[in-house]
């Protein structure tokens, strides 16, 4: 068993910073529109990934998954090829600044996370279409929106992996 943790929306509060900068939540801006990409460029070029606040549930989630004693890695998206290396640098800096020592796998787009899928590679992610693609590729995923639900689902998966003990 290995647990992959997403960053934006799971470990970091991307939504809060985006709304502070642009006056609108990211889910209210249609992806792939000129307006969305203009905001995205501003966000990336401003180095904002480095300075995101920790998500309010990040410490509880990190404490729980660490207690399981299974390998943990980060699996996050850079948002695409155009700014990939720049976003990777920012996200790794954020992890270092926040004392999170896990291996960072930063892929150029959320759909690329599916390449890490296998039945006992468990992805914790807050984006529904990413979770669906990961599951379709044969992986196990937890759609994260509520820390108690996420921990409960991870507990059940861990017990199943351990043979129900």
PDB file of C-alpha atoms in Angstrom:
ATOM      1  CA  UNK A   1       0.000   0.000   0.000  1.00  0.00           C
ATOM      2  CA  UNK A   2       1.161   3.511  -0.841  1.00  0.00           C
ATOM      3  CA  UNK A   3      -0.698   6.753  -0.232  1.00  0.00           C
ATOM      4  CA  UNK A   4      -0.429   9.653  -2.656  1.00  0.00           C
ATOM      5  CA  UNK A   5      -1.479  13.064  -1.360  1.00  0.00           C
ATOM      6  CA  UNK A   6      -2.547  15.871  -3.653  1.00  0.00           C
ATOM      7  CA  UNK A   7      -1.393  19.355  -2.713  1.00  0.00           C
ATOM      8  CA  UNK A   8      -3.887  21.982  -3.923  1.00  0.00           C
ATOM      9  CA  UNK A   9      -7.100  21.579  -1.964  1.00  0.00           C
ATOM     10  CA  UNK A  10      -5.698  18.789   0.225  1.00  0.00           C
ATOM     11  CA  UNK A  11      -2.444  20.073   1.749  1.00  0.00           C
ATOM     12  CA  UNK A  12      -2.630  23.700   0.562  1.00  0.00           C
ATOM     13  CA  UNK A  13      -5.445  26.235   0.467  1.00  0.00           C
ATOM     14  CA  UNK A  14      -5.153  27.110  -3.218  1.00  0.00           C
ATOM     15  CA  UNK A  15      -8.772  28.262  -3.364  1.00  0.00           C
ATOM     16  CA  UNK A  16      -8.317  30.897  -0.654  1.00  0.00           C
ATOM     17  CA  UNK A  17      -5.292  32.514  -2.342  1.00  0.00           C
ATOM     18  CA  UNK A  18      -6.965  32.402  -5.757  1.00  0.00           C
ATOM     19  CA  UNK A  19     -10.062  34.125  -4.395  1.00  0.00           C
ATOM     20  CA  UNK A  20      -7.926  36.749  -2.600  1.00  0.00           C
ATOM     21  CA  UNK A  21      -6.103  37.547  -5.836  1.00  0.00           C
ATOM     22  CA  UNK A  22      -8.965  37.449  -8.325  1.00  0.00           C
ATOM     23  CA  UNK A  23     -12.148  37.994  -6.292  1.00  0.00           C
ATOM     24  CA  UNK A  24     -13.657  34.738  -7.483  1.00  0.00           C
ATOM     25  CA  UNK A  25     -13.294  31.099  -6.468  1.00  0.00           C
ATOM     26  CA  UNK A  26     -11.411  28.986  -9.029  1.00  0.00           C
ATOM     27  CA  UNK A  27     -14.394  26.666  -9.507  1.00  0.00           C
ATOM     28  CA  UNK A  28     -16.485  29.692 -10.557  1.00  0.00           C
ATOM     29  CA  UNK A  29     -14.184  30.425 -13.504  1.00  0.00           C
ATOM     30  CA  UNK A  30     -14.743  28.085 -16.416  1.00  0.00           C
ATOM     31  CA  UNK A  31     -11.564  26.139 -17.062  1.00  0.00           C
ATOM     32  CA  UNK A  32      -9.983  26.562 -20.464  1.00  0.00           C
ATOM     33  CA  UNK A  33     -11.342  30.081 -20.963  1.00  0.00           C
ATOM     34  CA  UNK A  34      -9.157  33.089 -21.711  1.00  0.00           C
ATOM     35  CA  UNK A  35     -10.077  34.543 -18.294  1.00  0.00           C
ATOM     36  CA  UNK A  36      -9.045  31.344 -16.501  1.00  0.00           C
ATOM     37  CA  UNK A  37      -5.651  31.177 -18.230  1.00  0.00           C
ATOM     38  CA  UNK A  38      -4.988  34.864 -17.641  1.00  0.00           C
ATOM     39  CA  UNK A  39      -5.550  34.336 -13.902  1.00  0.00           C
ATOM     40  CA  UNK A  40      -3.477  31.147 -13.991  1.00  0.00           C
ATOM     41  CA  UNK A  41      -0.511  32.933 -15.575  1.00  0.00           C
ATOM     42  CA  UNK A  42      -0.709  35.692 -12.958  1.00  0.00           C
ATOM     43  CA  UNK A  43      -0.868  33.105 -10.170  1.00  0.00           C
ATOM     44  CA  UNK A  44       2.095  31.110 -11.464  1.00  0.00           C
ATOM     45  CA  UNK A  45       4.288  34.053 -12.451  1.00  0.00           C
ATOM     46  CA  UNK A  46       3.640  35.663  -9.058  1.00  0.00           C
ATOM     47  CA  UNK A  47       5.168  32.624  -7.338  1.00  0.00           C
ATOM     48  CA  UNK A  48       2.001  32.109  -5.294  1.00  0.00           C
ATOM     49  CA  UNK A  49       2.343  28.336  -4.904  1.00  0.00           C
ATOM     50  CA  UNK A  50       5.282  28.883  -2.556  1.00  0.00           C
ATOM     51  CA  UNK A  51       3.236  31.036  -0.183  1.00  0.00           C
ATOM     52  CA  UNK A  52      -0.045  29.151   0.001  1.00  0.00           C
ATOM     53  CA  UNK A  53      -1.454  28.578   3.464  1.00  0.00           C
ATOM     54  CA  UNK A  54      -1.684  25.022   4.684  1.00  0.00           C
ATOM     55  CA  UNK A  55      -5.162  23.621   4.261  1.00  0.00           C
ATOM     56  CA  UNK A  56      -7.008  23.656   7.588  1.00  0.00           C
ATOM     57  CA  UNK A  57      -7.118  19.823   7.613  1.00  0.00           C
ATOM     58  CA  UNK A  58      -3.593  19.185   6.346  1.00  0.00           C
ATOM     59  CA  UNK A  59      -1.951  18.551   9.704  1.00  0.00           C
ATOM     60  CA  UNK A  60      -4.662  16.105  10.797  1.00  0.00           C
ATOM     61  CA  UNK A  61      -4.403  14.241   7.498  1.00  0.00           C
ATOM     62  CA  UNK A  62      -0.601  14.132   7.620  1.00  0.00           C
ATOM     63  CA  UNK A  63      -0.632  12.893  11.219  1.00  0.00           C
ATOM     64  CA  UNK A  64      -3.106  10.150  10.350  1.00  0.00           C
ATOM     65  CA  UNK A  65      -1.419   8.832   7.204  1.00  0.00           C
ATOM     66  CA  UNK A  66       1.992   8.929   8.878  1.00  0.00           C
ATOM     67  CA  UNK A  67       0.613   6.798  11.734  1.00  0.00           C
ATOM     68  CA  UNK A  68      -0.257   4.015   9.281  1.00  0.00           C
ATOM     69  CA  UNK A  69       3.393   3.233   8.594  1.00  0.00           C
ATOM     70  CA  UNK A  70       2.940   2.900   4.827  1.00  0.00           C
ATOM     71  CA  UNK A  71       4.874   4.781   2.156  1.00  0.00           C
ATOM     72  CA  UNK A  72       3.532   8.272   1.479  1.00  0.00           C
ATOM     73  CA  UNK A  73       4.290  10.416  -1.536  1.00  0.00           C
ATOM     74  CA  UNK A  74       2.979  13.658  -2.981  1.00  0.00           C
ATOM     75  CA  UNK A  75       1.133  13.482  -6.314  1.00  0.00           C
ATOM     76  CA  UNK A  76       0.250  16.941  -7.547  1.00  0.00           C
ATOM     77  CA  UNK A  77      -0.324  18.712 -10.847  1.00  0.00           C
ATOM     78  CA  UNK A  78       1.567  21.675 -12.255  1.00  0.00           C
ATOM     79  CA  UNK A  79      -1.387  22.634 -14.422  1.00  0.00           C
ATOM     80  CA  UNK A  80       0.256  21.772 -17.727  1.00  0.00           C
ATOM     81  CA  UNK A  81       3.461  21.772 -19.722  1.00  0.00           C
ATOM     82  CA  UNK A  82       3.722  25.549 -20.259  1.00  0.00           C
ATOM     83  CA  UNK A  83       4.816  26.410 -16.706  1.00  0.00           C
ATOM     84  CA  UNK A  84       5.631  22.929 -15.470  1.00  0.00           C
ATOM     85  CA  UNK A  85       9.199  23.456 -14.232  1.00  0.00           C
ATOM     86  CA  UNK A  86       8.339  26.800 -12.618  1.00  0.00           C
ATOM     87  CA  UNK A  87       5.368  25.329 -10.720  1.00  0.00           C
ATOM     88  CA  UNK A  88       7.391  22.242  -9.715  1.00  0.00           C
ATOM     89  CA  UNK A  89      10.023  24.509  -8.156  1.00  0.00           C
ATOM     90  CA  UNK A  90       7.354  26.441  -6.257  1.00  0.00           C
ATOM     91  CA  UNK A  91       5.584  23.338  -4.988  1.00  0.00           C
ATOM     92  CA  UNK A  92       8.800  21.680  -3.824  1.00  0.00           C
ATOM     93  CA  UNK A  93       9.729  24.909  -2.022  1.00  0.00           C
ATOM     94  CA  UNK A  94       6.314  24.876  -0.312  1.00  0.00           C
ATOM     95  CA  UNK A  95       6.825  21.286   0.841  1.00  0.00           C
ATOM     96  CA  UNK A  96      10.293  22.124   2.202  1.00  0.00           C
ATOM     97  CA  UNK A  97       9.062  25.317   3.898  1.00  0.00           C
ATOM     98  CA  UNK A  98       6.320  23.316   5.607  1.00  0.00           C
ATOM     99  CA  UNK A  99       8.536  20.429   6.734  1.00  0.00           C
ATOM    100  CA  UNK A 100       6.841  17.822   4.547  1.00  0.00           C
ATOM    101  CA  UNK A 101       9.564  15.329   3.610  1.00  0.00           C
ATOM    102  CA  UNK A 102       7.709  13.030   1.224  1.00  0.00           C
ATOM    103  CA  UNK A 103       8.865  12.388  -2.323  1.00  0.00           C
ATOM    104  CA  UNK A 104       7.179  14.877  -4.658  1.00  0.00           C
ATOM    105  CA  UNK A 105       5.721  13.641  -7.940  1.00  0.00           C
ATOM    106  CA  UNK A 106       4.522  16.727  -9.812  1.00  0.00           C
ATOM    107  CA  UNK A 107       2.875  15.892 -13.131  1.00  0.00           C
ATOM    108  CA  UNK A 108       1.971  18.298 -15.965  1.00  0.00           C
ATOM    109  CA  UNK A 109      -1.805  17.972 -15.582  1.00  0.00           C
ATOM    110  CA  UNK A 110      -4.221  16.226 -13.244  1.00  0.00           C
ATOM    111  CA  UNK A 111      -5.098  13.497 -15.743  1.00  0.00           C
ATOM    112  CA  UNK A 112      -1.435  12.388 -15.681  1.00  0.00           C
ATOM    113  CA  UNK A 113      -1.920  11.172 -12.094  1.00  0.00           C
ATOM    114  CA  UNK A 114      -3.591   8.067 -13.526  1.00  0.00           C
ATOM    115  CA  UNK A 115      -0.142   6.776 -14.534  1.00  0.00           C
ATOM    116  CA  UNK A 116       0.485   6.119 -10.809  1.00  0.00           C
ATOM    117  CA  UNK A 117      -2.653   4.029 -10.386  1.00  0.00           C
ATOM    118  CA  UNK A 118      -2.690   0.486  -9.056  1.00  0.00           C
ATOM    119  CA  UNK A 119      -5.135  -1.133  -6.636  1.00  0.00           C
ATOM    120  CA  UNK A 120      -3.078  -0.391  -3.512  1.00  0.00           C
ATOM    121  CA  UNK A 121      -1.790   3.002  -4.595  1.00  0.00           C
ATOM    122  CA  UNK A 122      -4.358   5.208  -2.882  1.00  0.00           C
ATOM    123  CA  UNK A 123      -4.766   8.779  -4.122  1.00  0.00           C
ATOM    124  CA  UNK A 124      -6.271  11.431  -1.836  1.00  0.00           C
ATOM    125  CA  UNK A 125      -7.455  14.247  -4.110  1.00  0.00           C
ATOM    126  CA  UNK A 126     -10.170  16.919  -4.055  1.00  0.00           C
ATOM    127  CA  UNK A 127     -10.850  17.026  -7.806  1.00  0.00           C
ATOM    128  CA  UNK A 128     -13.593  14.682  -8.941  1.00  0.00           C
ATOM    129  CA  UNK A 129     -12.488  14.181 -12.560  1.00  0.00           C
ATOM    130  CA  UNK A 130      -8.928  13.370 -11.388  1.00  0.00           C
ATOM    131  CA  UNK A 131     -10.275  10.792  -8.928  1.00  0.00           C
ATOM    132  CA  UNK A 132     -12.485   9.272 -11.644  1.00  0.00           C
ATOM    133  CA  UNK A 133      -9.565   8.940 -14.104  1.00  0.00           C
ATOM    134  CA  UNK A 134      -7.339   7.455 -11.395  1.00  0.00           C
ATOM    135  CA  UNK A 135     -10.002   4.870 -10.551  1.00  0.00           C
ATOM    136  CA  UNK A 136     -10.599   4.117 -14.242  1.00  0.00           C
ATOM    137  CA  UNK A 137      -6.865   3.356 -14.551  1.00  0.00           C
ATOM    138  CA  UNK A 138      -7.167   0.738 -11.784  1.00  0.00           C
ATOM    139  CA  UNK A 139      -6.223   2.821  -8.767  1.00  0.00           C
ATOM    140  CA  UNK A 140      -7.988   3.419  -5.486  1.00  0.00           C
ATOM    141  CA  UNK A 141      -8.867   7.019  -4.706  1.00  0.00           C
ATOM    142  CA  UNK A 142     -10.513   8.993  -1.938  1.00  0.00           C
ATOM    143  CA  UNK A 143     -12.335  12.157  -2.969  1.00  0.00           C
ATOM    144  CA  UNK A 144     -11.321  14.580  -0.221  1.00  0.00           C
ATOM    145  CA  UNK A 145     -13.748  17.239   0.965  1.00  0.00           C
ATOM    146  CA  UNK A 146     -14.207  16.394   4.646  1.00  0.00           C
ATOM    147  CA  UNK A 147     -11.332  15.303   6.886  1.00  0.00           C
ATOM    148  CA  UNK A 148     -13.457  12.909   8.955  1.00  0.00           C
ATOM    149  CA  UNK A 149     -14.811  11.155   5.852  1.00  0.00           C
ATOM    150  CA  UNK A 150     -11.331  10.956   4.319  1.00  0.00           C
ATOM    151  CA  UNK A 151      -9.778   9.481   7.458  1.00  0.00           C
ATOM    152  CA  UNK A 152     -12.656   7.004   7.778  1.00  0.00           C
ATOM    153  CA  UNK A 153     -12.218   5.870   4.150  1.00  0.00           C
ATOM    154  CA  UNK A 154      -8.447   5.566   4.552  1.00  0.00           C
ATOM    155  CA  UNK A 155      -8.938   3.566   7.774  1.00  0.00           C
ATOM    156  CA  UNK A 156     -11.219   1.105   5.976  1.00  0.00           C
ATOM    157  CA  UNK A 157      -8.758   0.741   3.103  1.00  0.00           C
ATOM    158  CA  UNK A 158      -5.866   0.213   5.504  1.00  0.00           C
ATOM    159  CA  UNK A 159      -7.781  -2.487   7.399  1.00  0.00           C
ATOM    160  CA  UNK A 160      -8.707  -4.195   4.143  1.00  0.00           C
ATOM    161  CA  UNK A 161      -5.068  -4.065   3.015  1.00  0.00           C
ATOM    162  CA  UNK A 162      -3.995  -5.592   6.347  1.00  0.00           C
ATOM    163  CA  UNK A 163      -6.451  -8.430   5.832  1.00  0.00           C
ATOM    164  CA  UNK A 164      -9.150  -7.090   8.143  1.00  0.00           C
ATOM    165  CA  UNK A 165      -7.004  -7.193  11.280  1.00  0.00           C
TER     166      UNK A 165
END
